[in-house]
Short mmCIF file of C-alpha atoms in Angstrom, two decimals:
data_model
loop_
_atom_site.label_atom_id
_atom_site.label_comp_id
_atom_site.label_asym_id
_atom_site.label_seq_id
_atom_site.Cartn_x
_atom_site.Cartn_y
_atom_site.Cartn_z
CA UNK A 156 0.00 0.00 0.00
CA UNK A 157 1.48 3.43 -0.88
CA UNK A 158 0.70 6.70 -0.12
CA UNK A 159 1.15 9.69 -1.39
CA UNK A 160 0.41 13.47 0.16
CA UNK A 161 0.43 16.15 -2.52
CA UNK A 162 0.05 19.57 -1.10
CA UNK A 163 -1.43 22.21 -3.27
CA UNK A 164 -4.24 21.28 -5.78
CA UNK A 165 -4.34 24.12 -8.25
CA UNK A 166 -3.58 23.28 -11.90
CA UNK A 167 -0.38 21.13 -11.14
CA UNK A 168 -1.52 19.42 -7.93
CA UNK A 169 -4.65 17.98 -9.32
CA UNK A 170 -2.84 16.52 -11.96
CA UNK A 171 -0.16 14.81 -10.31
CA UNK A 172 -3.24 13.09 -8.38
CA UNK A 173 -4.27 12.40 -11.37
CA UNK A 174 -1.40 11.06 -12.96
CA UNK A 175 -0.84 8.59 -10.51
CA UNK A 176 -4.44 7.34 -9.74
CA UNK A 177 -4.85 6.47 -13.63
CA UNK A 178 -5.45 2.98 -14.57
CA UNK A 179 -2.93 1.38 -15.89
CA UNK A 180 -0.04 3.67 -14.30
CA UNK A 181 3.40 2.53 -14.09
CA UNK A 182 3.57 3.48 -10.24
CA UNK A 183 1.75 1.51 -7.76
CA UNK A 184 -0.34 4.89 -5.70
CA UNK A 185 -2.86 3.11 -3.86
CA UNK A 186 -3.78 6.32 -2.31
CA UNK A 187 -4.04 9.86 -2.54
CA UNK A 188 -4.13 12.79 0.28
CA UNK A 189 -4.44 16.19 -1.85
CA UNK A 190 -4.24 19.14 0.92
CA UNK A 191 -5.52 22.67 0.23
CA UNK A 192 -5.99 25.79 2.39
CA UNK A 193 -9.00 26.39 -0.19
CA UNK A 194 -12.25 23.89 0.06
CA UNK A 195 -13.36 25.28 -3.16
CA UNK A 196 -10.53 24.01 -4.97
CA UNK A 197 -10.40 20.67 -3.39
CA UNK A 198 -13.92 20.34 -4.50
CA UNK A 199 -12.31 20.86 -7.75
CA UNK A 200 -9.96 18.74 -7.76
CA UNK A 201 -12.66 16.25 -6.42
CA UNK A 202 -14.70 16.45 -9.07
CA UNK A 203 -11.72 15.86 -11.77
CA UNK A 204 -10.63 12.84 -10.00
CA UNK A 205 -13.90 11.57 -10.23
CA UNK A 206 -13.83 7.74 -10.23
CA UNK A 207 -10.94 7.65 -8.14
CA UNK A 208 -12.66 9.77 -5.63
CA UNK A 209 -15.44 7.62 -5.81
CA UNK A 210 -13.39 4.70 -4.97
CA UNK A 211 -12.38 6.24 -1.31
CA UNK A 212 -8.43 6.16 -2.88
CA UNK A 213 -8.57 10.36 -2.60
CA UNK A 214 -8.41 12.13 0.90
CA UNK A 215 -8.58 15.50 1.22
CA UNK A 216 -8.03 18.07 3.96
CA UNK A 217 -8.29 21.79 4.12
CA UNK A 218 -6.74 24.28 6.22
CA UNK A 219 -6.34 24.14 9.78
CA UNK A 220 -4.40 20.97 8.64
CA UNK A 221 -4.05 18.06 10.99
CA UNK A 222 -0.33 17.18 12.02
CA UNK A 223 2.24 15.70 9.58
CA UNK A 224 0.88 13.73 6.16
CA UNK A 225 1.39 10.20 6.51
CA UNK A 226 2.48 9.95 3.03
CA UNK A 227 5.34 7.50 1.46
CA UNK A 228 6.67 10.92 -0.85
CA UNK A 229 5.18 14.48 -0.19
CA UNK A 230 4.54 15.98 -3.61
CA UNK A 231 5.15 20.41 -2.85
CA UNK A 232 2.69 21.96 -5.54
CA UNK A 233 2.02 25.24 -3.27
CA UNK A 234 2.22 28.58 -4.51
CA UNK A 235 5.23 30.53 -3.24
CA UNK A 236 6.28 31.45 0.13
CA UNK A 237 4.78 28.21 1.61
CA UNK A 238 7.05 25.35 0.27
CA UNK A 239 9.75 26.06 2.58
CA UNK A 240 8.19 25.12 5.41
CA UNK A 241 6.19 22.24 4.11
CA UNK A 242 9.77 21.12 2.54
CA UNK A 243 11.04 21.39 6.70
CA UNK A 244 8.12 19.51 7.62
CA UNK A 245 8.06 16.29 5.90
CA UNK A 246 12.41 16.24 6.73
CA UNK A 247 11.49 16.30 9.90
CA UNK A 248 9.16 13.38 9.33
CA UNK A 249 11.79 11.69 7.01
CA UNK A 250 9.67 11.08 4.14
CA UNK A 251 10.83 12.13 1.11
CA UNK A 252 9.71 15.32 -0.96
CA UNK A 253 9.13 16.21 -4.92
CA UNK A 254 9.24 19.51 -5.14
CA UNK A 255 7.52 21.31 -8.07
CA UNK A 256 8.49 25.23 -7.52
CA UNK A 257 10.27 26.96 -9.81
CA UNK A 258 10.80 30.35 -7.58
CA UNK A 259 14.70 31.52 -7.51
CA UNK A 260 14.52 32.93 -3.55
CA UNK A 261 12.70 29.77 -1.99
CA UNK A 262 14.55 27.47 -4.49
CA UNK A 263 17.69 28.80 -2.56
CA UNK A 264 16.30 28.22 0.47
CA UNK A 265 15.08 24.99 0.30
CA UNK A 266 18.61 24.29 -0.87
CA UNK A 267 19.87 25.18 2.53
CA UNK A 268 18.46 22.33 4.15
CA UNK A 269 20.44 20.34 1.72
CA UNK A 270 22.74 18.99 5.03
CA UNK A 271 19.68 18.02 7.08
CA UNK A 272 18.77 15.74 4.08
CA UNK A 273 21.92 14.44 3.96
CA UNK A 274 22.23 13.42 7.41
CA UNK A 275 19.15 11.48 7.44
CA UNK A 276 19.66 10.15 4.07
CA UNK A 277 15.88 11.23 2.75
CA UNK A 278 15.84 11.99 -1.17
CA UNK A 279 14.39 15.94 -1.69
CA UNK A 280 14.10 16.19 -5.27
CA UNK A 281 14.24 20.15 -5.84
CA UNK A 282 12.92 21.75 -9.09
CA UNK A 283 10.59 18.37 -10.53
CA UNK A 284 8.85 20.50 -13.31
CA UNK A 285 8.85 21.76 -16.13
CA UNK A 286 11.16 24.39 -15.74
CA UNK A 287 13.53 23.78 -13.65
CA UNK A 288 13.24 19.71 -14.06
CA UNK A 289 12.60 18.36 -17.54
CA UNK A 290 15.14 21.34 -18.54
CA UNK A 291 17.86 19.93 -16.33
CA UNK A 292 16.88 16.25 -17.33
CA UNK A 293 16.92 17.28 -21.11
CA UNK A 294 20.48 18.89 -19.83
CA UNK A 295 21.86 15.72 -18.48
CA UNK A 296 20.98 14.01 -21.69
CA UNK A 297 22.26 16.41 -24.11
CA UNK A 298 25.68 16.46 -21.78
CA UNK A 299 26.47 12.58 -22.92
CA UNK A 300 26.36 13.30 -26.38
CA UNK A 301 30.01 15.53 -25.63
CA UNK A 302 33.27 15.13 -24.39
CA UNK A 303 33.28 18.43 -22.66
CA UNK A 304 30.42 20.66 -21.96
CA UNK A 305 31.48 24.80 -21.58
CA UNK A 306 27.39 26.34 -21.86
CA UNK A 307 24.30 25.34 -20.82
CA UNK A 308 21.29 28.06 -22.10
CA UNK A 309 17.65 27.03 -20.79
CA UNK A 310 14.95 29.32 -22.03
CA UNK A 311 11.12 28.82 -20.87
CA UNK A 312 7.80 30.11 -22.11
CA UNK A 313 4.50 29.91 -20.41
CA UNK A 314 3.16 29.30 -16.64
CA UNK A 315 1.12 26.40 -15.15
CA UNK A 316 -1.27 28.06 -12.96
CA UNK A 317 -1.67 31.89 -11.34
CA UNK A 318 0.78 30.85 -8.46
CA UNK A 319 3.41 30.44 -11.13
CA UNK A 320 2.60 33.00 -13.23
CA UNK A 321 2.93 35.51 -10.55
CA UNK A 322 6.33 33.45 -10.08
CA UNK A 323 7.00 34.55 -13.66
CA UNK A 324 5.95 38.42 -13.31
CA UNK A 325 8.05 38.82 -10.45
CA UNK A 326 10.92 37.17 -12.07
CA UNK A 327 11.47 39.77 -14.99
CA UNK A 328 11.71 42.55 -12.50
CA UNK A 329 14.22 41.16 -10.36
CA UNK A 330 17.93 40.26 -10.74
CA UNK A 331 18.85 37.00 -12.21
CA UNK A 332 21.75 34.70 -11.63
CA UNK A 333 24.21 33.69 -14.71
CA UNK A 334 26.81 31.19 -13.64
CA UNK A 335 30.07 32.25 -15.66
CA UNK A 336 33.49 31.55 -15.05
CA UNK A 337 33.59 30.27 -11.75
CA UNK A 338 31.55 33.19 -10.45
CA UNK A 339 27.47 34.34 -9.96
CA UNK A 340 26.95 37.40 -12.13
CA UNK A 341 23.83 39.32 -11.33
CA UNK A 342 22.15 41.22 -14.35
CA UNK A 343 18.77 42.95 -14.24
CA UNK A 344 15.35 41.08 -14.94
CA UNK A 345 14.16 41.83 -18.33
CA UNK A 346 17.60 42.23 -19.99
CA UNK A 347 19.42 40.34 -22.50
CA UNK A 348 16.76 40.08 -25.05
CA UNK A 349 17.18 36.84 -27.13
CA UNK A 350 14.73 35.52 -29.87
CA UNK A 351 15.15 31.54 -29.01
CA UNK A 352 13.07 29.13 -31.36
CA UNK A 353 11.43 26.40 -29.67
CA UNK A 354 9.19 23.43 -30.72
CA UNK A 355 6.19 24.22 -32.23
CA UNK A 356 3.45 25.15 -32.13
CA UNK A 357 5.19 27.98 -29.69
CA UNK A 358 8.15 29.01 -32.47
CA UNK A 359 10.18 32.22 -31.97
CA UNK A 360 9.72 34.19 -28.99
CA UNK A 361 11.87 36.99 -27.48
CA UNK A 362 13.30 35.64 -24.10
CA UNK A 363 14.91 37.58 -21.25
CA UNK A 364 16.73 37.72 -18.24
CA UNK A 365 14.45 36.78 -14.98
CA UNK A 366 14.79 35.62 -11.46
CA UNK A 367 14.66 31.97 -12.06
CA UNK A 368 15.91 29.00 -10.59
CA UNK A 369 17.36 26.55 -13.05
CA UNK A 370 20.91 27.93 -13.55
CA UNK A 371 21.08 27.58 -9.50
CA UNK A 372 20.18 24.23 -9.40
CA UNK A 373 22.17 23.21 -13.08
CA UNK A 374 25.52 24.51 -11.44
CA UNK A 375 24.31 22.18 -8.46
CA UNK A 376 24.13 18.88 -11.21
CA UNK A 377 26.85 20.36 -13.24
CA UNK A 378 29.73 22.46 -10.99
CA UNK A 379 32.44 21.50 -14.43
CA UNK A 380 30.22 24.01 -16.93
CA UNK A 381 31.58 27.57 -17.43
CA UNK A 382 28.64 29.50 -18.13
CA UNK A 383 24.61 28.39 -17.22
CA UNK A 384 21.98 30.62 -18.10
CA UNK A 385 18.27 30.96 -18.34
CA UNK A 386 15.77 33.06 -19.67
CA UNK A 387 12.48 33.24 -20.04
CA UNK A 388 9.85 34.64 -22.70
CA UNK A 389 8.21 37.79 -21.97
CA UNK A 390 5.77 40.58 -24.11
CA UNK A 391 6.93 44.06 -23.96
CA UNK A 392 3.86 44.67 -22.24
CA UNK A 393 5.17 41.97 -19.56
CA UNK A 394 8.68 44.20 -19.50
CA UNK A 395 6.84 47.40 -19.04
CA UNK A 396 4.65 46.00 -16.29
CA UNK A 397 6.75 43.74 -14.15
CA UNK A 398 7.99 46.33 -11.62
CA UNK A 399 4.14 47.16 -11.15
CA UNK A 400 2.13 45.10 -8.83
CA UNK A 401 0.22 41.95 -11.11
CA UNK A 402 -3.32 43.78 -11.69
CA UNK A 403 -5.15 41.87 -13.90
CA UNK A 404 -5.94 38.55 -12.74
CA UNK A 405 -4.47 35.57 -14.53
CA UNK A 406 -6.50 32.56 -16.13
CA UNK A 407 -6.47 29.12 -14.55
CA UNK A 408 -3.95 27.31 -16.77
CA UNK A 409 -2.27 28.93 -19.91
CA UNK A 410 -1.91 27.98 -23.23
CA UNK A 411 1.27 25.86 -24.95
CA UNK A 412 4.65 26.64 -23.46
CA UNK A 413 7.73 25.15 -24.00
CA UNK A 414 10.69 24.53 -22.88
CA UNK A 415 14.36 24.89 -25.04
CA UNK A 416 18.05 23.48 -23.42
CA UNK A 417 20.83 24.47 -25.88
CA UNK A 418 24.09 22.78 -24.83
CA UNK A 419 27.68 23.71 -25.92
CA UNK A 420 30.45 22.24 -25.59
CA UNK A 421 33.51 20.31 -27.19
CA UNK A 422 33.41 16.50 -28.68
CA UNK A 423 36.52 15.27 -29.71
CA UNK A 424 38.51 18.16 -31.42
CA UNK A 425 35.60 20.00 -32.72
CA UNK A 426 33.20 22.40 -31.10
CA UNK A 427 29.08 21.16 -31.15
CA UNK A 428 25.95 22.65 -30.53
CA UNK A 429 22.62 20.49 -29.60
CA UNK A 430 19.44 22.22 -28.90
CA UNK A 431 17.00 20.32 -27.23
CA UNK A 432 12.88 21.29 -26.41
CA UNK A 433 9.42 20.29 -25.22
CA UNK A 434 6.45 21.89 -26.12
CA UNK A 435 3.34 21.41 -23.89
CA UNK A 436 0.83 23.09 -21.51
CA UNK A 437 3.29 23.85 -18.88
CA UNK A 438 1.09 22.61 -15.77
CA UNK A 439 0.70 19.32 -17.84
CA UNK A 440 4.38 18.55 -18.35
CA UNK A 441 5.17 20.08 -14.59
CA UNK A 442 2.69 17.09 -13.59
CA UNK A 443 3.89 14.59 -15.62
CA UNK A 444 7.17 14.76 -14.41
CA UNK A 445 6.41 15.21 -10.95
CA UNK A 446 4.18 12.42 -10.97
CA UNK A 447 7.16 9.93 -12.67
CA UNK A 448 9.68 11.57 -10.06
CA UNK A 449 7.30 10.34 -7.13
CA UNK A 450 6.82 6.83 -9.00
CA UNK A 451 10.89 6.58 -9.44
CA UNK A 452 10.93 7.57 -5.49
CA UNK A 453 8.30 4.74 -4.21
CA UNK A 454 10.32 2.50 -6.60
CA UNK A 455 13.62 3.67 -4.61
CA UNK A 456 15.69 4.80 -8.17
CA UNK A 457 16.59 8.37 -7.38
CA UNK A 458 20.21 7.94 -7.35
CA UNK A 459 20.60 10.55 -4.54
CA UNK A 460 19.25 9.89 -0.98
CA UNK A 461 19.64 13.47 0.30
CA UNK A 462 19.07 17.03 -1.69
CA UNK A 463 19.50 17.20 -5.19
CA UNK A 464 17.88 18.44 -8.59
CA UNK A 465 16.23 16.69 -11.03
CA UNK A 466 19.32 16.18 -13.05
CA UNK A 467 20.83 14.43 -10.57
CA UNK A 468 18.44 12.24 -9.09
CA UNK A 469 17.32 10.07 -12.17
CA UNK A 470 18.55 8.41 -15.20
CA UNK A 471 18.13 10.60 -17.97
CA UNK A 472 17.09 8.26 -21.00
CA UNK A 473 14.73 6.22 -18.93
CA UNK A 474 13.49 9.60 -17.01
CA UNK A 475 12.96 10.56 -20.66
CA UNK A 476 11.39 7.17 -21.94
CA UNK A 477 8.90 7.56 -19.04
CA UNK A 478 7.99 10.93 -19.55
CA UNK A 479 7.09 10.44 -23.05
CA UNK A 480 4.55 7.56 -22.25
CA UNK A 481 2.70 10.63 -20.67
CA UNK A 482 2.83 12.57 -23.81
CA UNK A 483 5.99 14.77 -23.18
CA UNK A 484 7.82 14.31 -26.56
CA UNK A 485 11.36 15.70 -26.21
CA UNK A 486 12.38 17.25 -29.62
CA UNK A 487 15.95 17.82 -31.18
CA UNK A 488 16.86 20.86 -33.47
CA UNK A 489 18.71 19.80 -36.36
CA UNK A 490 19.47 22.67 -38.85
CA UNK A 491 21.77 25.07 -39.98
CA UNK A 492 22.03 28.20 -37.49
CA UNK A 493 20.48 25.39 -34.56
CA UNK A 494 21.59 27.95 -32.19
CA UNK A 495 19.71 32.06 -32.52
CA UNK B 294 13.37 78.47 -12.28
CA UNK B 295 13.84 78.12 -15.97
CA UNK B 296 17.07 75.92 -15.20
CA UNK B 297 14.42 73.77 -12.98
CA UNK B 298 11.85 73.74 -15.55
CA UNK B 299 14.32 72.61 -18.50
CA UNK B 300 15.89 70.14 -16.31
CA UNK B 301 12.40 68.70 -15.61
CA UNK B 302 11.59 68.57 -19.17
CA UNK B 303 14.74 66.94 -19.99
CA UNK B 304 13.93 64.30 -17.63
CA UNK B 305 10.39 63.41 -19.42
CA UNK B 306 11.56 63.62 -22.72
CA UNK B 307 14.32 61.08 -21.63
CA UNK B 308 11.87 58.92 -20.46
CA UNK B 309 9.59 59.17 -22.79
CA UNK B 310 11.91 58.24 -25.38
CA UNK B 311 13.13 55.26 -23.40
CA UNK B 312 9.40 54.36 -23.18
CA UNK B 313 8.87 54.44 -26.47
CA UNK B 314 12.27 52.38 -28.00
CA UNK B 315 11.64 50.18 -24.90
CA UNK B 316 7.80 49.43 -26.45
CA UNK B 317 9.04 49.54 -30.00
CA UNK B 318 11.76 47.11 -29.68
CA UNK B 319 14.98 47.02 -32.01
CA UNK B 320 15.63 45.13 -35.44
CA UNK B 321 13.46 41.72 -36.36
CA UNK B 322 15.84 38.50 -36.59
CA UNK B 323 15.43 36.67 -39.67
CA UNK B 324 13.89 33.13 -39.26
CA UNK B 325 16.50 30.59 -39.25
CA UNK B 326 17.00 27.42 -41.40
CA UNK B 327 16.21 23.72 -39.80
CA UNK B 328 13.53 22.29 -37.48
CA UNK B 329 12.60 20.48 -34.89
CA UNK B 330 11.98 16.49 -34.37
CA UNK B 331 11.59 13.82 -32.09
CA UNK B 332 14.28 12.50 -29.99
CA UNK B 333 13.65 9.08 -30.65
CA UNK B 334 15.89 5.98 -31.62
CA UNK B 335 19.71 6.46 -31.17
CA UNK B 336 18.94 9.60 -29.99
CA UNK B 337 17.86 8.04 -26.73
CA UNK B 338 20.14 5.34 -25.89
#
């Protein structure tokens, strides 16, 4: 019998639950516990989980929550400012955590309590999304096609729910974090314009500098590379606005995003470019690799038993393999000029 | 005064030329050559 808590049920949540109730899964979730400070959204995610709900295999509890989940992995899908402290919570349970945030602050200071999972040997997978996660996976795989890697570029378009896209419009106005030459350079949000050509349907889009969390956690997986960088797509009207307060409200779930790792480095004598990218709703992919992280967890193949990313923690052609019997096709770019 | 005055409207010209290259953007980049396809095969081993 296994058990799994996932805390948040907004657009990424739900699906997990989802995910891992479906017939036929490759993970063996006999139950579900989805926790939400909202009852309205739990009802939600009630109603979407329908037969499995029906089948007494979904809990739920809402705000004041009882003690710690007893859960075999805690799956984090809260908005920001909360995932720190459920993070703390289920170490000090020793159970192990999926974490789906992508924010650059709490990323860093969930990574703090890196030691604590150490000592008691509990895997903390940080970053299991879309971006950071599949990016760092997609990383890992590109990096065994070369002798050498110097650059890894991750850009990102889209958000999974409102929590993340608030994420997102607080990203472009803050600094971001470039990892280059053995030092962090800091560079203004919304700088460093870039048109980067993803999978379709999403194509070109103009992607800038932003507050994110992926070349933290890729200098984590991959301390030899020289320079890590990520950016994200953004509207001028996104530029203009992002030191404003988010007005208008956002929609439940987005439309396509996608996600685009271009890796450089050296193979043999010659120098090599590979571009690779996923194109998908973004809480959909975030899900589907969260859910296949928390599968490879109850299975006990994250290679890491302690606090690492993604990239670290699994196998990158069977992470990939799995992944893609949920409908996240990773894509290569083959081409002259593969690189914008 | 006047210096006050001209110093002011230096200041919102500045920014409103700033406003407007920052909402009119610079040159178009021309669309690249190649595409995208499945990693599949060798490509995943």
């Amino acid at each position: 019998m296994s058990r799994v808590a996932i805390l948040g049920a907004g657009a990424v949540g739900t699906r997990v639950a989802r995910y891992l109730l479906a017939s036929g899964s490759a993970g063996s979730v006999d139950r579900v516990l989805l926790r939400d400070v909202d009852p309205e959204r739990l009802s939600g995610a009630l109603a979407v989980l329908d037969e499995a709900a029906a089948d007494g295999r979904v809990e739920v509890e809402h705000a004041p929550f009882p003690d710690q989940a007893d859960a075999d992995v805690i799956v984090v899908a809260t908005p920001r400012g909360t995932q720190l402290r459920a993070v703390r919570e289920a170490l000090s349970g020793g159970i192990p955590v999926v974490l789906s945030g992508d924010g650059l602050a709490e990323t860093v200071a969930v990574a703090r309590l890196a030691d604590e999972a150490g000592e008691r040997g509990v895997p903390v997978v940080l970053g299991a999304g879309f971006a950071p996660g599949l990016s760092g996976v997609l990383a890992a795989h590109a990096r065994s096609w070369f002798d050498h890697v110097e650059e890894i570029h991750v850009a990102k378009v889209g958000a999974g729910g409102p929590a993340c896209a608030l994420v997102h419009h607080r990203a472009l106005s803050r600094l971001s974090y470039d990892w280059r030459g053995g030092g962090w350079r800091r560079r203004p949000g919304g700088s460093g314009r870039e048109l980067c050509w993803f999978p379709e349907p999403v194509g070109p889009m103009d992607c800038y500098r932003a507050a994110l969390s992926d070349p933290v956690l890729l200098h984590h997986a991959f301390p030899e590379v020289e320079r890590i960088t990520a950016r994200m797509a953004a509207t001028r009207l996104d530029r203009l606005t992002a030191p404003l307060p988010m007005l208008s409200p956002t929609r439940v779930e987005g439309g396509v995003g996608a996600v685009r790792v271009e890796v450089r480095g050296r193979r043999g004598t010659t120098q090599d470019v590979r571009v690779l990218g996923v194109a998908e709703r973004p809480a959909v992919a975030a899900a589907a690799v969260a859910a296949t992280t928390v599968e490879w967890a109850l299975a006990g193949r994250l290679r890491v038993r302690g606090m690492a990313s993604l990239a670290e923690m699994v196998e990158p052609v069977s992470f990939l393999s799995d992944v893609g019997d949920r409908g996240l096709v990773a894509e290569i770019f083959e081409g002259e000029h593969a690189v914008v | 005064m006047r210096m006050i005055r001209r110093a002011i409207a230096a200041l919102w010209t500045t920014a409103a030329v700033a406003v407007a290259l920052r909402a009119v953007g610079g040159v178009p980049v021309e669309r690249q050559s190649g595409g995208w396809r499945p990693l599949e095969g060798p490509d995943l081993t």
